[in-house]
């Protein structure tokens, strides 16, 4: 069963409709997959539309990532080490995200969107590195669209059983995680090959 605080937050989301979904995802007091699945449940009840849930779900996710980007850009790592716990970001996850971004570059902003926890954390080093906001938004949007659609769709399909989202989502999310890992590996190989070609012999 979901914690009482989570249920209260979801009741707030339901009361505001699609705007509640946007605010819930923007603040991410509870994980985005739960909010999106709940949005799907509201669709099954006819309280909101599928298109509205996807659009406002996407906007909420993007705003939340921009907030993290700006925190990284203007607060830096010291602020995150101090206040990261309030953002549900552990130091080890920030270390991994920062290492990936510094080593492999902006493309990791897209690839990390399919990996739980790191999908939020990767926005921090992007801000710290002062990645151009337009490029950050492009990669973030590209990686966020399938995430939103999958969980809204599953929430709608589950209906009253939407709370089972964590058990049901695995087979749908794993292919995206696998694809992200494969793409990351290919990107690393290509980058390494090009770097070796550029070195004079």
mmCIF file of C-alpha atoms in Angstrom:
data_model
loop_
_atom_site.group_PDB
_atom_site.id
_atom_site.type_symbol
_atom_site.label_atom_id
_atom_site.label_comp_id
_atom_site.label_asym_id
_atom_site.label_seq_id
_atom_site.Cartn_x
_atom_site.Cartn_y
_atom_site.Cartn_z
ATOM 1 C CA UNK A 1 0.000 0.000 0.000
ATOM 2 C CA UNK A 2 1.110 3.505 -0.727
ATOM 3 C CA UNK A 3 2.109 5.722 2.163
ATOM 4 C CA UNK A 4 -0.561 8.103 3.456
ATOM 5 C CA UNK A 5 1.498 11.127 2.432
ATOM 6 C CA UNK A 6 1.688 9.861 -1.128
ATOM 7 C CA UNK A 7 -2.057 9.289 -1.208
ATOM 8 C CA UNK A 8 -2.628 12.834 0.030
ATOM 9 C CA UNK A 9 -0.356 14.180 -2.687
ATOM 10 C CA UNK A 10 -2.222 12.164 -5.318
ATOM 11 C CA UNK A 11 -5.548 13.471 -4.023
ATOM 12 C CA UNK A 12 -4.145 16.973 -4.577
ATOM 13 C CA UNK A 13 -3.142 15.979 -8.107
ATOM 14 C CA UNK A 14 -6.606 14.597 -8.811
ATOM 15 C CA UNK A 15 -8.279 17.770 -7.546
ATOM 16 C CA UNK A 16 -6.355 19.923 -10.028
ATOM 17 C CA UNK A 17 -6.624 17.579 -13.008
ATOM 18 C CA UNK A 18 -3.900 17.984 -15.615
ATOM 19 C CA UNK A 19 -2.485 20.980 -13.710
ATOM 20 C CA UNK A 20 -2.052 18.740 -10.688
ATOM 21 C CA UNK A 21 -0.090 16.300 -12.828
ATOM 22 C CA UNK A 22 2.162 19.118 -14.010
ATOM 23 C CA UNK A 23 2.769 20.413 -10.475
ATOM 24 C CA UNK A 24 3.270 16.913 -9.069
ATOM 25 C CA UNK A 25 5.916 16.106 -11.670
ATOM 26 C CA UNK A 26 7.538 19.529 -11.442
ATOM 27 C CA UNK A 27 8.054 19.232 -7.679
ATOM 28 C CA UNK A 28 8.535 15.422 -7.751
ATOM 29 C CA UNK A 29 7.568 14.920 -4.137
ATOM 30 C CA UNK A 30 6.750 11.382 -5.262
ATOM 31 C CA UNK A 31 8.396 9.492 -8.161
ATOM 32 C CA UNK A 32 7.352 10.529 -11.651
ATOM 33 C CA UNK A 33 6.306 7.008 -12.647
ATOM 34 C CA UNK A 34 3.698 6.965 -9.856
ATOM 35 C CA UNK A 35 2.282 10.359 -10.859
ATOM 36 C CA UNK A 36 2.156 9.349 -14.527
ATOM 37 C CA UNK A 37 0.523 6.001 -13.738
ATOM 38 C CA UNK A 38 -2.025 7.817 -11.610
ATOM 39 C CA UNK A 39 -2.664 10.150 -14.546
ATOM 40 C CA UNK A 40 -3.391 7.039 -16.619
ATOM 41 C CA UNK A 41 -5.802 5.879 -13.926
ATOM 42 C CA UNK A 42 -7.613 9.251 -14.114
ATOM 43 C CA UNK A 43 -7.891 8.755 -17.882
ATOM 44 C CA UNK A 44 -9.544 5.370 -17.330
ATOM 45 C CA UNK A 45 -12.101 7.096 -15.125
ATOM 46 C CA UNK A 46 -12.767 9.752 -17.759
ATOM 47 C CA UNK A 47 -11.551 12.611 -15.544
ATOM 48 C CA UNK A 48 -8.815 13.807 -17.915
ATOM 49 C CA UNK A 49 -7.947 13.170 -21.556
ATOM 50 C CA UNK A 50 -5.079 11.043 -22.854
ATOM 51 C CA UNK A 51 -3.630 13.963 -24.813
ATOM 52 C CA UNK A 52 -3.883 16.281 -21.816
ATOM 53 C CA UNK A 53 -2.138 13.768 -19.553
ATOM 54 C CA UNK A 54 0.734 13.299 -22.003
ATOM 55 C CA UNK A 55 1.214 17.020 -22.731
ATOM 56 C CA UNK A 56 1.035 18.169 -19.116
ATOM 57 C CA UNK A 57 3.020 15.141 -17.981
ATOM 58 C CA UNK A 58 5.768 16.026 -20.434
ATOM 59 C CA UNK A 59 5.741 19.687 -19.397
ATOM 60 C CA UNK A 60 5.935 18.767 -15.704
ATOM 61 C CA UNK A 61 8.905 16.448 -16.287
ATOM 62 C CA UNK A 62 10.722 19.031 -18.399
ATOM 63 C CA UNK A 63 10.222 21.846 -15.890
ATOM 64 C CA UNK A 64 11.540 19.618 -13.126
ATOM 65 C CA UNK A 65 14.665 18.838 -15.148
ATOM 66 C CA UNK A 66 15.218 22.520 -15.929
ATOM 67 C CA UNK A 67 15.017 23.276 -12.201
ATOM 68 C CA UNK A 68 17.709 20.666 -11.543
ATOM 69 C CA UNK A 69 19.761 22.076 -14.434
ATOM 70 C CA UNK A 70 19.653 25.594 -12.955
ATOM 71 C CA UNK A 71 20.485 24.291 -9.474
ATOM 72 C CA UNK A 72 23.554 22.593 -10.936
ATOM 73 C CA UNK A 73 24.493 25.653 -12.930
ATOM 74 C CA UNK A 74 24.182 28.237 -10.165
ATOM 75 C CA UNK A 75 24.469 26.175 -6.991
ATOM 76 C CA UNK A 76 27.196 23.794 -8.074
ATOM 77 C CA UNK A 77 28.233 20.591 -6.365
ATOM 78 C CA UNK A 78 28.633 22.086 -2.848
ATOM 79 C CA UNK A 79 24.949 23.091 -2.745
ATOM 80 C CA UNK A 80 23.895 19.668 -4.019
ATOM 81 C CA UNK A 81 26.012 17.808 -1.480
ATOM 82 C CA UNK A 82 24.262 19.822 1.223
ATOM 83 C CA UNK A 83 20.678 19.885 -0.050
ATOM 84 C CA UNK A 84 20.565 16.928 -2.448
ATOM 85 C CA UNK A 85 18.719 14.771 0.079
ATOM 86 C CA UNK A 86 15.737 17.114 -0.162
ATOM 87 C CA UNK A 87 15.681 16.447 -3.907
ATOM 88 C CA UNK A 88 15.862 12.666 -3.325
ATOM 89 C CA UNK A 89 19.317 12.602 -4.957
ATOM 90 C CA UNK A 90 21.985 10.543 -3.224
ATOM 91 C CA UNK A 91 25.656 11.478 -3.417
ATOM 92 C CA UNK A 92 26.592 8.208 -5.140
ATOM 93 C CA UNK A 93 24.027 8.844 -7.889
ATOM 94 C CA UNK A 94 25.358 12.372 -8.403
ATOM 95 C CA UNK A 95 28.901 10.961 -8.585
ATOM 96 C CA UNK A 96 27.882 8.458 -11.273
ATOM 97 C CA UNK A 97 25.943 11.045 -13.281
ATOM 98 C CA UNK A 98 28.758 13.574 -13.080
ATOM 99 C CA UNK A 99 31.324 10.969 -14.125
ATOM 100 C CA UNK A 100 29.241 9.868 -17.101
ATOM 101 C CA UNK A 101 28.612 13.416 -18.266
ATOM 102 C CA UNK A 102 32.235 14.519 -17.901
ATOM 103 C CA UNK A 103 33.497 11.457 -19.741
ATOM 104 C CA UNK A 104 30.967 11.031 -22.541
ATOM 105 C CA UNK A 105 29.420 14.455 -22.980
ATOM 106 C CA UNK A 106 25.923 15.874 -23.591
ATOM 107 C CA UNK A 107 24.573 12.725 -25.287
ATOM 108 C CA UNK A 108 24.382 11.177 -21.809
ATOM 109 C CA UNK A 109 21.577 13.641 -21.031
ATOM 110 C CA UNK A 110 19.476 11.641 -23.498
ATOM 111 C CA UNK A 111 20.697 8.138 -22.692
ATOM 112 C CA UNK A 112 20.394 8.497 -18.910
ATOM 113 C CA UNK A 113 16.694 9.367 -19.215
ATOM 114 C CA UNK A 114 15.929 5.644 -19.480
ATOM 115 C CA UNK A 115 17.831 4.668 -16.338
ATOM 116 C CA UNK A 116 15.960 5.080 -13.019
ATOM 117 C CA UNK A 117 17.421 7.618 -10.552
ATOM 118 C CA UNK A 118 20.106 8.733 -13.003
ATOM 119 C CA UNK A 119 17.399 10.187 -15.234
ATOM 120 C CA UNK A 120 17.065 13.008 -12.677
ATOM 121 C CA UNK A 121 20.674 13.191 -11.547
ATOM 122 C CA UNK A 122 22.125 13.703 -15.052
ATOM 123 C CA UNK A 123 20.604 17.190 -15.238
ATOM 124 C CA UNK A 124 22.883 18.361 -12.414
ATOM 125 C CA UNK A 125 26.270 17.922 -14.147
ATOM 126 C CA UNK A 126 24.744 19.284 -17.356
ATOM 127 C CA UNK A 127 24.021 22.507 -15.494
ATOM 128 C CA UNK A 128 27.399 22.508 -13.766
ATOM 129 C CA UNK A 129 29.111 22.149 -17.159
ATOM 130 C CA UNK A 130 26.961 25.018 -18.511
ATOM 131 C CA UNK A 131 25.655 22.875 -21.334
ATOM 132 C CA UNK A 132 23.661 25.127 -23.714
ATOM 133 C CA UNK A 133 20.066 25.152 -22.492
ATOM 134 C CA UNK A 134 18.642 24.588 -25.991
ATOM 135 C CA UNK A 135 20.741 21.439 -26.446
ATOM 136 C CA UNK A 136 19.874 20.273 -22.930
ATOM 137 C CA UNK A 137 16.158 20.703 -23.636
ATOM 138 C CA UNK A 138 16.429 18.882 -26.966
ATOM 139 C CA UNK A 139 18.065 15.779 -25.479
ATOM 140 C CA UNK A 140 15.838 15.873 -22.390
ATOM 141 C CA UNK A 141 12.633 16.120 -24.407
ATOM 142 C CA UNK A 142 13.754 13.311 -26.703
ATOM 143 C CA UNK A 143 14.354 11.009 -23.754
ATOM 144 C CA UNK A 144 11.335 12.063 -21.690
ATOM 145 C CA UNK A 145 8.587 11.556 -24.298
ATOM 146 C CA UNK A 146 8.703 7.724 -24.286
ATOM 147 C CA UNK A 147 8.936 7.669 -20.466
ATOM 148 C CA UNK A 148 5.752 9.727 -20.131
ATOM 149 C CA UNK A 149 3.820 7.774 -22.755
ATOM 150 C CA UNK A 150 4.740 4.358 -21.312
ATOM 151 C CA UNK A 151 3.623 5.103 -17.744
ATOM 152 C CA UNK A 152 0.466 6.986 -18.741
ATOM 153 C CA UNK A 153 -0.489 4.109 -21.049
ATOM 154 C CA UNK A 154 0.203 1.477 -18.381
ATOM 155 C CA UNK A 155 -1.710 3.429 -15.747
ATOM 156 C CA UNK A 156 -4.706 3.648 -18.066
ATOM 157 C CA UNK A 157 -4.506 -0.075 -18.891
ATOM 158 C CA UNK A 158 -4.298 -1.055 -15.209
ATOM 159 C CA UNK A 159 -7.222 1.146 -14.205
ATOM 160 C CA UNK A 160 -8.121 0.512 -10.560
ATOM 161 C CA UNK A 161 -4.983 -1.632 -10.244
ATOM 162 C CA UNK A 162 -2.656 1.231 -11.184
ATOM 163 C CA UNK A 163 -0.794 0.869 -7.859
ATOM 164 C CA UNK A 164 0.783 -2.286 -9.329
ATOM 165 C CA UNK A 165 2.725 -0.113 -11.783
ATOM 166 C CA UNK A 166 6.144 -1.064 -10.367
ATOM 167 C CA UNK A 167 5.460 -4.771 -10.948
ATOM 168 C CA UNK A 168 3.962 -4.298 -14.423
ATOM 169 C CA UNK A 169 6.315 -1.655 -15.841
ATOM 170 C CA UNK A 170 9.466 -3.814 -15.852
ATOM 171 C CA UNK A 171 8.959 -5.605 -19.192
ATOM 172 C CA UNK A 172 8.159 -2.278 -20.865
ATOM 173 C CA UNK A 173 11.000 -0.251 -19.366
ATOM 174 C CA UNK A 174 13.763 -2.865 -19.657
ATOM 175 C CA UNK A 175 13.968 -2.698 -23.487
ATOM 176 C CA UNK A 176 14.534 1.051 -23.256
ATOM 177 C CA UNK A 177 17.221 0.572 -20.612
ATOM 178 C CA UNK A 178 18.876 -2.090 -22.774
ATOM 179 C CA UNK A 179 18.698 0.175 -25.836
ATOM 180 C CA UNK A 180 20.185 3.060 -23.835
ATOM 181 C CA UNK A 181 23.090 0.876 -22.701
ATOM 182 C CA UNK A 182 23.710 -0.338 -26.269
ATOM 183 C CA UNK A 183 23.588 3.206 -27.653
ATOM 184 C CA UNK A 184 25.933 4.391 -24.911
ATOM 185 C CA UNK A 185 28.371 1.601 -25.733
ATOM 186 C CA UNK A 186 28.237 2.419 -29.458
ATOM 187 C CA UNK A 187 28.738 6.100 -28.737
ATOM 188 C CA UNK A 188 31.765 5.351 -26.539
ATOM 189 C CA UNK A 189 33.277 3.069 -29.195
ATOM 190 C CA UNK A 190 32.770 5.650 -31.961
ATOM 191 C CA UNK A 191 34.190 8.434 -29.814
ATOM 192 C CA UNK A 192 37.204 6.321 -28.850
ATOM 193 C CA UNK A 193 37.803 5.329 -32.498
ATOM 194 C CA UNK A 194 37.627 8.919 -33.715
ATOM 195 C CA UNK A 195 39.974 10.044 -30.954
ATOM 196 C CA UNK A 196 42.558 7.424 -31.944
ATOM 197 C CA UNK A 197 42.290 8.439 -35.617
ATOM 198 C CA UNK A 198 42.924 12.048 -34.660
ATOM 199 C CA UNK A 199 46.139 11.198 -32.798
ATOM 200 C CA UNK A 200 49.161 11.610 -35.156
ATOM 201 C CA UNK A 201 51.416 8.611 -35.464
#
